[in-house]
């Protein structure tokens, strides 16, 4: 059976076909769509609004931010959430200098990592490049300092403020790292070195043996150097803490990072505020002459919480406290709640000094391994080394002072 279809119309016919006549609009719809003629009163009102509104200058960034804020002018960034602007006192220059270049070259040649680079520390140019001698220090002495990061550059934890890469299964430990670290430090001829590490929860001892071995290697190669070990919490295992504390270090450091309320938000879920205090207390019991901790401000803490954290630290026997401004390393990390004013850092320093800490470094750019603190500790330890028990006695008095403050607060 053959199906016949009507022949298609020629293309020319379809293109030249007349359009359908438009339907007339109802009168009420035509009136609704019509644009009303502006009245003289409306024109005057619109002109008045334009005259009272912002000018072009209001949309241009003011060279004086304080004046802009005083006049009520705010910037709106389309497609972004509001965030505080970086103050001028937190801006640093690009690192340069021969010391900086030499340290970077040695680190690369020996395959070593530094927290200075991994954490994007704003003080890297000052610490690596050296600078003017500190008070009471020889003008010709090198002041360059680097914080060596042991056990690789991949951490098993993921704190919200930290830019170090994370993984559940980092690469295995480098057995030559302790010797390479000792070699690099001997080349630099420094008087003080800070060792830190990534967390290695994948290892049975969390890396305590590797840490202790590195300290011992440094002391064999450079007996006069002072070593600070900035460790993780070793999951609170006493034997691991003891092993590092008894390896020959001079300062045992572990960071509380923030106040107790914010610890679950700021740090990895495996990190606990009370556990960190216990780590520092145990390190002191195991023989560490000086213990140290650090706090970041600008993450949502309140003043009373900072003061209470100081008291908790002193009660745990901590000798040295540093406080600094949290700086968001990348857009993927926790945002800065606010930029703390330098005057507020000065206030916290006065409070901590009054409590009885051996030393307090407090300022926007201060970090846990800030060079000013290291120079002070170096001088204090060398000066007090011959006097033996002065260090222990001084910190015991400070701890007792903290307990008294705590009881007074409860009362």
CSV table of C-alpha atoms in Angstrom, one decimal:
chain,number,residue,atom,x,y,z
A,1,UNK,CA,0.0,0.0,0.0
A,2,UNK,CA,1.4,3.4,-1.0
A,3,UNK,CA,0.8,6.4,1.2
A,4,UNK,CA,0.6,9.6,-0.7
A,5,UNK,CA,1.6,12.9,1.1
A,6,UNK,CA,0.8,16.4,0.1
A,7,UNK,CA,3.7,18.1,-1.6
A,8,UNK,CA,5.6,20.5,0.7
A,9,UNK,CA,5.2,24.2,0.0
A,10,UNK,CA,8.1,25.9,-1.8
A,11,UNK,CA,10.5,27.7,0.6
A,12,UNK,CA,9.9,31.0,-1.2
A,13,UNK,CA,6.2,30.7,-0.5
A,14,UNK,CA,6.7,30.1,3.2
A,15,UNK,CA,9.1,33.1,3.5
A,16,UNK,CA,6.8,35.5,1.6
A,17,UNK,CA,3.7,34.5,3.5
A,18,UNK,CA,2.0,37.4,5.1
A,19,UNK,CA,2.0,37.6,8.9
A,20,UNK,CA,-1.1,37.2,10.8
A,21,UNK,CA,-2.7,40.5,11.7
A,22,UNK,CA,-2.0,41.6,15.3
A,23,UNK,CA,-4.8,41.5,17.8
A,24,UNK,CA,-5.8,44.9,19.2
A,25,UNK,CA,-4.9,45.2,22.9
A,26,UNK,CA,-7.8,45.8,25.3
A,27,UNK,CA,-7.9,49.5,26.5
A,28,UNK,CA,-7.1,48.6,30.2
A,29,UNK,CA,-4.0,46.6,29.2
A,30,UNK,CA,-2.7,49.4,26.9
A,31,UNK,CA,-3.1,51.9,29.7
A,32,UNK,CA,-1.1,49.6,32.1
A,33,UNK,CA,1.8,49.2,29.7
A,34,UNK,CA,2.0,52.8,28.7
A,35,UNK,CA,4.8,54.9,30.3
A,36,UNK,CA,3.4,57.8,32.2
A,37,UNK,CA,4.6,61.3,31.4
A,38,UNK,CA,6.8,62.7,34.2
A,39,UNK,CA,5.1,65.4,36.2
A,40,UNK,CA,7.1,68.6,37.2
A,41,UNK,CA,6.8,67.6,40.9
A,42,UNK,CA,8.2,64.1,40.1
A,43,UNK,CA,11.2,65.6,38.2
A,44,UNK,CA,12.0,67.8,41.1
A,45,UNK,CA,11.8,64.9,43.6
A,46,UNK,CA,14.1,62.8,41.4
A,47,UNK,CA,16.6,65.6,41.0
A,48,UNK,CA,16.7,66.2,44.8
A,49,UNK,CA,17.4,62.5,45.4
A,50,UNK,CA,20.3,62.6,42.9
A,51,UNK,CA,21.8,65.7,44.6
A,52,UNK,CA,21.6,64.1,48.0
A,53,UNK,CA,23.0,60.8,46.9
A,54,UNK,CA,26.6,59.6,46.7
A,55,UNK,CA,29.0,61.2,44.2
A,56,UNK,CA,31.7,59.5,42.1
A,57,UNK,CA,34.2,60.2,44.9
A,58,UNK,CA,32.2,58.1,47.3
A,59,UNK,CA,32.7,55.0,45.1
A,60,UNK,CA,36.5,55.5,44.8
A,61,UNK,CA,38.5,53.9,47.6
A,62,UNK,CA,39.3,56.5,50.2
A,63,UNK,CA,43.0,57.0,51.0
A,64,UNK,CA,42.0,57.4,54.6
A,65,UNK,CA,40.0,54.3,55.8
A,66,UNK,CA,39.2,55.9,59.1
A,67,UNK,CA,37.6,58.9,57.4
A,68,UNK,CA,35.6,56.7,55.1
A,69,UNK,CA,34.2,54.8,58.1
A,70,UNK,CA,33.4,58.0,60.0
A,71,UNK,CA,31.4,59.2,57.0
A,72,UNK,CA,29.4,56.0,56.9
A,73,UNK,CA,30.9,54.9,53.5
A,74,UNK,CA,31.3,51.1,53.2
A,75,UNK,CA,32.5,49.0,50.3
A,76,UNK,CA,30.3,46.4,48.8
A,77,UNK,CA,32.1,43.5,47.1
A,78,UNK,CA,29.7,41.7,44.8
A,79,UNK,CA,30.0,38.0,44.9
A,80,UNK,CA,32.0,37.9,48.1
A,81,UNK,CA,31.1,37.8,51.8
A,82,UNK,CA,32.0,40.7,54.0
A,83,UNK,CA,35.4,40.5,55.6
A,84,UNK,CA,37.6,42.9,57.6
A,85,UNK,CA,40.3,44.7,55.7
A,86,UNK,CA,43.9,43.9,56.5
A,87,UNK,CA,45.4,46.7,58.7
A,88,UNK,CA,48.6,48.4,57.7
A,89,UNK,CA,50.5,47.0,60.7
A,90,UNK,CA,50.0,43.5,59.4
A,91,UNK,CA,51.5,44.1,56.0
A,92,UNK,CA,55.1,42.8,55.5
A,93,UNK,CA,57.6,43.1,52.7
A,94,UNK,CA,58.7,40.4,50.3
A,95,UNK,CA,61.6,38.4,51.8
A,96,UNK,CA,65.0,39.0,50.4
A,97,UNK,CA,68.7,39.0,51.5
A,98,UNK,CA,71.7,36.7,51.5
A,99,UNK,CA,70.8,34.9,54.7
A,100,UNK,CA,67.3,34.2,53.4
A,101,UNK,CA,68.7,32.8,50.1
A,102,UNK,CA,71.3,30.7,51.8
A,103,UNK,CA,68.9,29.1,54.3
A,104,UNK,CA,66.4,28.3,51.5
A,105,UNK,CA,69.2,26.8,49.3
A,106,UNK,CA,70.4,24.6,52.2
A,107,UNK,CA,66.9,23.4,53.0
A,108,UNK,CA,66.2,22.4,49.4
A,109,UNK,CA,69.6,20.7,49.0
A,110,UNK,CA,69.0,18.5,52.1
A,111,UNK,CA,65.3,17.9,51.4
A,112,UNK,CA,64.1,19.6,54.6
A,113,UNK,CA,60.8,21.3,55.2
A,114,UNK,CA,60.0,24.4,57.3
A,115,UNK,CA,56.8,25.5,59.0
A,116,UNK,CA,57.8,29.0,57.9
A,117,UNK,CA,57.0,28.1,54.3
A,118,UNK,CA,54.2,25.6,54.9
A,119,UNK,CA,52.3,27.8,57.2
A,120,UNK,CA,53.0,30.9,55.1
A,121,UNK,CA,54.4,32.8,58.1
A,122,UNK,CA,54.5,36.6,57.6
A,123,UNK,CA,57.8,36.8,59.6
A,124,UNK,CA,59.8,34.6,57.2
A,125,UNK,CA,61.7,37.5,55.8
A,126,UNK,CA,62.7,38.7,59.3
A,127,UNK,CA,63.6,35.3,60.7
A,128,UNK,CA,65.4,33.9,57.7
A,129,UNK,CA,67.0,37.2,56.7
A,130,UNK,CA,68.3,38.1,60.1
A,131,UNK,CA,68.3,41.7,61.2
A,132,UNK,CA,69.5,44.0,63.9
A,133,UNK,CA,70.8,42.4,67.0
A,134,UNK,CA,68.4,42.1,69.9
A,135,UNK,CA,68.9,44.0,73.2
A,136,UNK,CA,71.9,42.7,75.0
A,137,UNK,CA,73.2,40.8,72.0
A,138,UNK,CA,76.4,41.1,70.1
A,139,UNK,CA,75.9,43.3,67.0
A,140,UNK,CA,77.9,40.9,64.9
A,141,UNK,CA,76.0,37.8,65.9
A,142,UNK,CA,73.7,36.1,63.3
A,143,UNK,CA,70.1,36.4,64.2
A,144,UNK,CA,68.6,34.4,61.3
A,145,UNK,CA,66.3,31.6,62.5
A,146,UNK,CA,64.3,28.9,60.9
A,147,UNK,CA,61.8,26.4,62.2
A,148,UNK,CA,62.5,23.0,60.8
A,149,UNK,CA,59.4,20.8,60.2
A,150,UNK,CA,60.1,17.1,60.7
A,151,UNK,CA,58.4,14.0,59.4
A,152,UNK,CA,57.5,15.4,56.0
A,153,UNK,CA,55.1,18.1,54.8
A,154,UNK,CA,51.8,16.2,55.0
A,155,UNK,CA,49.8,16.1,58.3
A,156,UNK,CA,47.3,13.5,59.4
A,157,UNK,CA,45.1,16.2,61.0
A,158,UNK,CA,43.2,19.1,59.4
A,159,UNK,CA,43.0,22.1,61.7
A,160,UNK,CA,40.9,24.9,60.1
A,161,UNK,CA,43.6,27.5,60.5
A,162,UNK,CA,46.5,25.6,59.0
A,163,UNK,CA,47.7,25.5,55.4
A,164,UNK,CA,49.8,22.4,55.7
A,165,UNK,CA,48.5,19.6,53.4
A,166,UNK,CA,46.7,16.7,54.9
A,167,UNK,CA,46.3,13.0,54.3
A,168,UNK,CA,45.4,9.8,56.2
A,169,UNK,CA,48.4,8.1,54.8
A,170,UNK,CA,51.4,10.4,54.5
A,171,UNK,CA,54.7,9.2,52.9
A,172,UNK,CA,57.0,7.1,55.2
A,173,UNK,CA,59.5,8.9,57.4
A,174,UNK,CA,62.9,9.7,55.9
A,175,UNK,CA,65.5,7.9,58.0
A,176,UNK,CA,68.2,10.4,57.0
A,177,UNK,CA,66.2,13.4,58.2
A,178,UNK,CA,67.8,13.6,61.7
A,179,UNK,CA,71.3,13.7,60.3
A,180,UNK,CA,70.4,16.1,57.5
A,181,UNK,CA,68.8,18.4,60.0
A,182,UNK,CA,71.8,18.4,62.3
A,183,UNK,CA,74.0,19.1,59.2
A,184,UNK,CA,72.0,22.1,58.1
A,185,UNK,CA,71.9,23.6,61.6
A,186,UNK,CA,75.7,23.2,61.9
A,187,UNK,CA,76.1,25.1,58.6
A,188,UNK,CA,74.1,28.1,59.8
A,189,UNK,CA,76.0,28.5,63.1
A,190,UNK,CA,72.9,29.5,65.0
A,191,UNK,CA,72.5,29.6,68.8
A,192,UNK,CA,68.9,28.6,68.9
A,193,UNK,CA,66.8,26.3,66.7
A,194,UNK,CA,63.1,25.4,66.7
A,195,UNK,CA,62.0,21.9,65.7
A,196,UNK,CA,58.4,21.2,64.9
A,197,UNK,CA,56.5,18.5,63.0
A,198,UNK,CA,53.3,17.5,61.3
A,199,UNK,CA,51.0,15.2,63.3
A,200,UNK,CA,51.6,11.6,62.4
A,201,UNK,CA,48.7,9.7,63.8
A,202,UNK,CA,49.5,6.9,61.3
A,203,UNK,CA,52.6,6.0,63.3
A,204,UNK,CA,52.5,3.7,66.4
A,205,UNK,CA,54.4,6.3,68.5
A,206,UNK,CA,53.1,9.4,66.6
A,207,UNK,CA,56.7,10.1,65.6
A,208,UNK,CA,58.1,10.5,69.1
A,209,UNK,CA,61.2,8.3,68.4
A,210,UNK,CA,62.0,10.3,65.2
A,211,UNK,CA,61.7,13.6,67.0
A,212,UNK,CA,63.9,12.4,69.9
A,213,UNK,CA,66.5,11.0,67.4
A,214,UNK,CA,66.7,14.4,65.6
A,215,UNK,CA,67.2,16.3,68.9
A,216,UNK,CA,70.0,13.9,69.9
A,217,UNK,CA,71.7,14.2,66.4
A,218,UNK,CA,71.7,18.0,66.7
A,219,UNK,CA,73.2,17.9,70.2
A,220,UNK,CA,75.9,15.6,69.1
A,221,UNK,CA,76.8,17.8,66.1
A,222,UNK,CA,76.3,21.2,67.8
A,223,UNK,CA,76.5,20.7,71.6
A,224,UNK,CA,76.2,24.4,72.4
A,225,UNK,CA,73.0,25.0,70.4
A,226,UNK,CA,69.7,25.4,72.3
A,227,UNK,CA,66.9,23.3,71.0
A,228,UNK,CA,63.2,24.0,71.2
A,229,UNK,CA,60.8,21.2,70.3
A,230,UNK,CA,57.3,22.3,69.3
A,231,UNK,CA,55.4,19.0,69.3
A,232,UNK,CA,52.0,17.7,68.7
A,233,UNK,CA,50.0,16.1,71.5
A,234,UNK,CA,51.1,12.5,70.8
A,235,UNK,CA,47.5,11.6,71.5
A,236,UNK,CA,48.2,12.2,75.2
A,237,UNK,CA,50.4,9.1,75.5
A,238,UNK,CA,52.7,9.7,78.4
A,239,UNK,CA,55.5,7.4,77.2
A,240,UNK,CA,55.8,9.4,73.9
A,241,UNK,CA,55.8,12.8,75.7
A,242,UNK,CA,58.5,11.5,78.1
A,243,UNK,CA,60.7,10.3,75.2
A,244,UNK,CA,60.9,13.7,73.6
A,245,UNK,CA,61.1,15.6,76.8
A,246,UNK,CA,64.1,13.6,77.9
A,247,UNK,CA,65.9,13.7,74.5
A,248,UNK,CA,68.1,16.6,75.5
A,249,UNK,CA,65.9,19.6,74.5
A,250,UNK,CA,66.0,22.9,76.2
A,251,UNK,CA,62.4,24.1,75.7
A,252,UNK,CA,59.3,21.9,75.3
A,253,UNK,CA,56.5,23.7,73.4
A,254,UNK,CA,53.0,22.6,72.5
A,255,UNK,CA,50.4,25.1,71.4
A,256,UNK,CA,46.9,25.5,72.9
A,257,UNK,CA,46.1,27.6,69.8
A,258,UNK,CA,42.8,29.0,71.1
A,259,UNK,CA,40.5,29.2,74.1
A,260,UNK,CA,38.7,26.1,75.4
A,261,UNK,CA,35.3,27.0,73.9
A,262,UNK,CA,36.7,27.4,70.4
A,263,UNK,CA,39.0,24.4,70.4
A,264,UNK,CA,36.5,22.0,68.7
A,265,UNK,CA,35.9,24.6,66.0
A,266,UNK,CA,39.4,25.8,65.3
A,267,UNK,CA,41.5,22.6,65.8
A,268,UNK,CA,41.2,19.1,64.5
A,269,UNK,CA,38.5,17.1,66.3
A,270,UNK,CA,41.3,14.8,67.8
A,271,UNK,CA,42.9,17.8,69.5
A,272,UNK,CA,41.5,18.5,73.0
A,273,UNK,CA,42.1,21.6,75.1
A,274,UNK,CA,42.6,19.7,78.4
A,275,UNK,CA,44.7,17.1,76.7
A,276,UNK,CA,47.1,19.8,75.5
A,277,UNK,CA,47.4,21.3,79.0
A,278,UNK,CA,48.1,17.8,80.3
A,279,UNK,CA,50.9,17.3,77.6
A,280,UNK,CA,52.7,20.4,78.8
A,281,UNK,CA,52.3,19.5,82.4
A,282,UNK,CA,53.6,16.0,81.8
A,283,UNK,CA,56.6,17.4,79.8
A,284,UNK,CA,57.6,19.5,82.8
A,285,UNK,CA,57.3,16.5,85.1
A,286,UNK,CA,59.5,14.5,82.7
A,287,UNK,CA,62.3,17.0,83.0
A,288,UNK,CA,61.7,19.8,80.6
A,289,UNK,CA,63.1,22.9,82.3
A,290,UNK,CA,61.0,25.4,80.3
A,291,UNK,CA,57.6,24.8,78.7
A,292,UNK,CA,56.0,27.1,76.2
A,293,UNK,CA,52.6,27.6,74.5
A,294,UNK,CA,51.0,30.0,72.0
A,295,UNK,CA,47.5,31.5,71.3
A,296,UNK,CA,46.0,32.9,68.2
A,297,UNK,CA,43.6,35.9,68.6
A,298,UNK,CA,41.0,37.1,66.2
A,299,UNK,CA,39.1,33.8,65.9
A,300,UNK,CA,36.0,34.7,68.0
A,301,UNK,CA,37.5,34.6,71.5
A,302,UNK,CA,36.4,36.9,74.3
A,303,UNK,CA,38.7,38.8,76.7
A,304,UNK,CA,37.6,36.8,79.8
A,305,UNK,CA,38.3,33.6,77.9
A,306,UNK,CA,41.9,34.7,77.0
A,307,UNK,CA,42.6,35.6,80.6
A,308,UNK,CA,41.2,32.2,81.8
A,309,UNK,CA,43.4,30.4,79.2
A,310,UNK,CA,46.4,32.3,80.6
A,311,UNK,CA,45.6,31.1,84.1
A,312,UNK,CA,45.1,27.5,82.9
A,313,UNK,CA,48.5,27.6,81.2
A,314,UNK,CA,50.3,28.9,84.3
A,315,UNK,CA,48.6,26.3,86.4
A,316,UNK,CA,50.1,23.7,84.1
A,317,UNK,CA,53.5,25.1,84.8
A,318,UNK,CA,54.0,26.8,81.4
A,319,UNK,CA,56.8,29.3,81.5
A,320,UNK,CA,56.6,31.2,78.2
A,321,UNK,CA,53.5,32.5,76.4
A,322,UNK,CA,53.2,34.0,73.0
A,323,UNK,CA,50.0,35.7,71.5
A,324,UNK,CA,49.6,36.7,67.9
A,325,UNK,CA,47.0,37.6,65.3
A,326,UNK,CA,45.4,34.8,63.3
A,327,UNK,CA,45.9,35.3,59.5
A,328,UNK,CA,43.8,33.4,57.1
A,329,UNK,CA,46.3,31.5,54.8
A,330,UNK,CA,43.9,30.9,51.9
A,331,UNK,CA,40.2,31.4,51.1
A,332,UNK,CA,39.6,27.8,51.9
A,333,UNK,CA,40.5,28.2,55.5
A,334,UNK,CA,38.8,29.6,58.6
A,335,UNK,CA,38.0,33.3,58.2
A,336,UNK,CA,39.4,36.0,60.5
A,337,UNK,CA,36.7,37.2,62.9
A,338,UNK,CA,38.5,40.5,63.6
A,339,UNK,CA,41.9,42.1,63.6
A,340,UNK,CA,43.0,42.7,67.2
A,341,UNK,CA,44.5,46.2,67.8
A,342,UNK,CA,48.1,46.4,69.0
A,343,UNK,CA,46.9,48.1,72.2
A,344,UNK,CA,44.9,45.0,73.0
A,345,UNK,CA,47.9,42.8,72.6
A,346,UNK,CA,49.8,45.2,75.0
A,347,UNK,CA,46.9,44.8,77.5
A,348,UNK,CA,47.2,41.0,77.4
A,349,UNK,CA,51.0,41.2,77.8
A,350,UNK,CA,50.6,43.3,81.0
A,351,UNK,CA,48.0,40.8,82.3
A,352,UNK,CA,50.3,37.8,81.6
A,353,UNK,CA,53.3,39.5,83.1
A,354,UNK,CA,51.4,40.3,86.2
A,355,UNK,CA,50.4,36.6,86.5
A,356,UNK,CA,54.0,35.6,86.7
A,357,UNK,CA,55.0,34.1,83.3
A,358,UNK,CA,58.8,33.9,82.8
A,359,UNK,CA,58.4,35.6,79.4
A,360,UNK,CA,55.5,36.9,77.3
A,361,UNK,CA,55.6,37.9,73.6
A,362,UNK,CA,52.4,39.5,72.5
A,363,UNK,CA,51.8,41.4,69.2
A,364,UNK,CA,49.9,41.2,65.9
A,365,UNK,CA,52.9,39.5,64.0
A,366,UNK,CA,54.1,37.4,66.9
A,367,UNK,CA,54.1,33.6,66.2
A,368,UNK,CA,54.9,30.6,68.3
A,369,UNK,CA,58.5,30.6,67.0
A,370,UNK,CA,58.9,34.3,66.8
A,371,UNK,CA,62.6,35.3,66.9
A,372,UNK,CA,62.3,37.8,69.7
A,373,UNK,CA,61.1,35.1,72.0
A,374,UNK,CA,63.9,32.8,71.0
A,375,UNK,CA,66.6,35.4,71.6
A,376,UNK,CA,65.2,36.0,75.1
A,377,UNK,CA,65.0,32.4,76.0
A,378,UNK,CA,68.6,31.9,74.7
A,379,UNK,CA,69.9,34.7,77.0
A,380,UNK,CA,67.8,33.5,80.0
A,381,UNK,CA,68.9,29.9,79.7
A,382,UNK,CA,72.6,30.7,79.3
A,383,UNK,CA,72.4,33.2,82.2
A,384,UNK,CA,70.6,30.9,84.5
A,385,UNK,CA,72.3,27.6,83.5
A,386,UNK,CA,74.9,28.0,86.3
A,387,UNK,CA,72.3,28.9,88.9
A,388,UNK,CA,70.5,25.6,88.6
A,389,UNK,CA,67.3,25.7,90.6
A,390,UNK,CA,66.4,29.3,89.9
A,391,UNK,CA,64.4,28.3,86.8
A,392,UNK,CA,62.4,25.7,88.7
A,393,UNK,CA,61.8,27.9,91.6
A,394,UNK,CA,60.6,30.8,89.5
A,395,UNK,CA,58.1,28.8,87.5
A,396,UNK,CA,56.8,27.1,90.7
A,397,UNK,CA,56.1,30.6,92.1
A,398,UNK,CA,54.3,31.5,88.9
A,399,UNK,CA,52.1,28.3,89.0
A,400,UNK,CA,51.2,29.0,92.6
A,401,UNK,CA,50.3,32.6,91.6
A,402,UNK,CA,48.0,31.2,88.9
A,403,UNK,CA,46.2,28.9,91.3
A,404,UNK,CA,45.6,31.8,93.6
A,405,UNK,CA,44.1,33.8,90.7
A,406,UNK,CA,41.9,30.8,89.8
A,407,UNK,CA,40.5,30.5,93.3
A,408,UNK,CA,39.9,34.2,93.5
A,409,UNK,CA,37.9,34.0,90.2
A,410,UNK,CA,35.8,31.2,91.5
A,411,UNK,CA,35.1,33.0,94.8
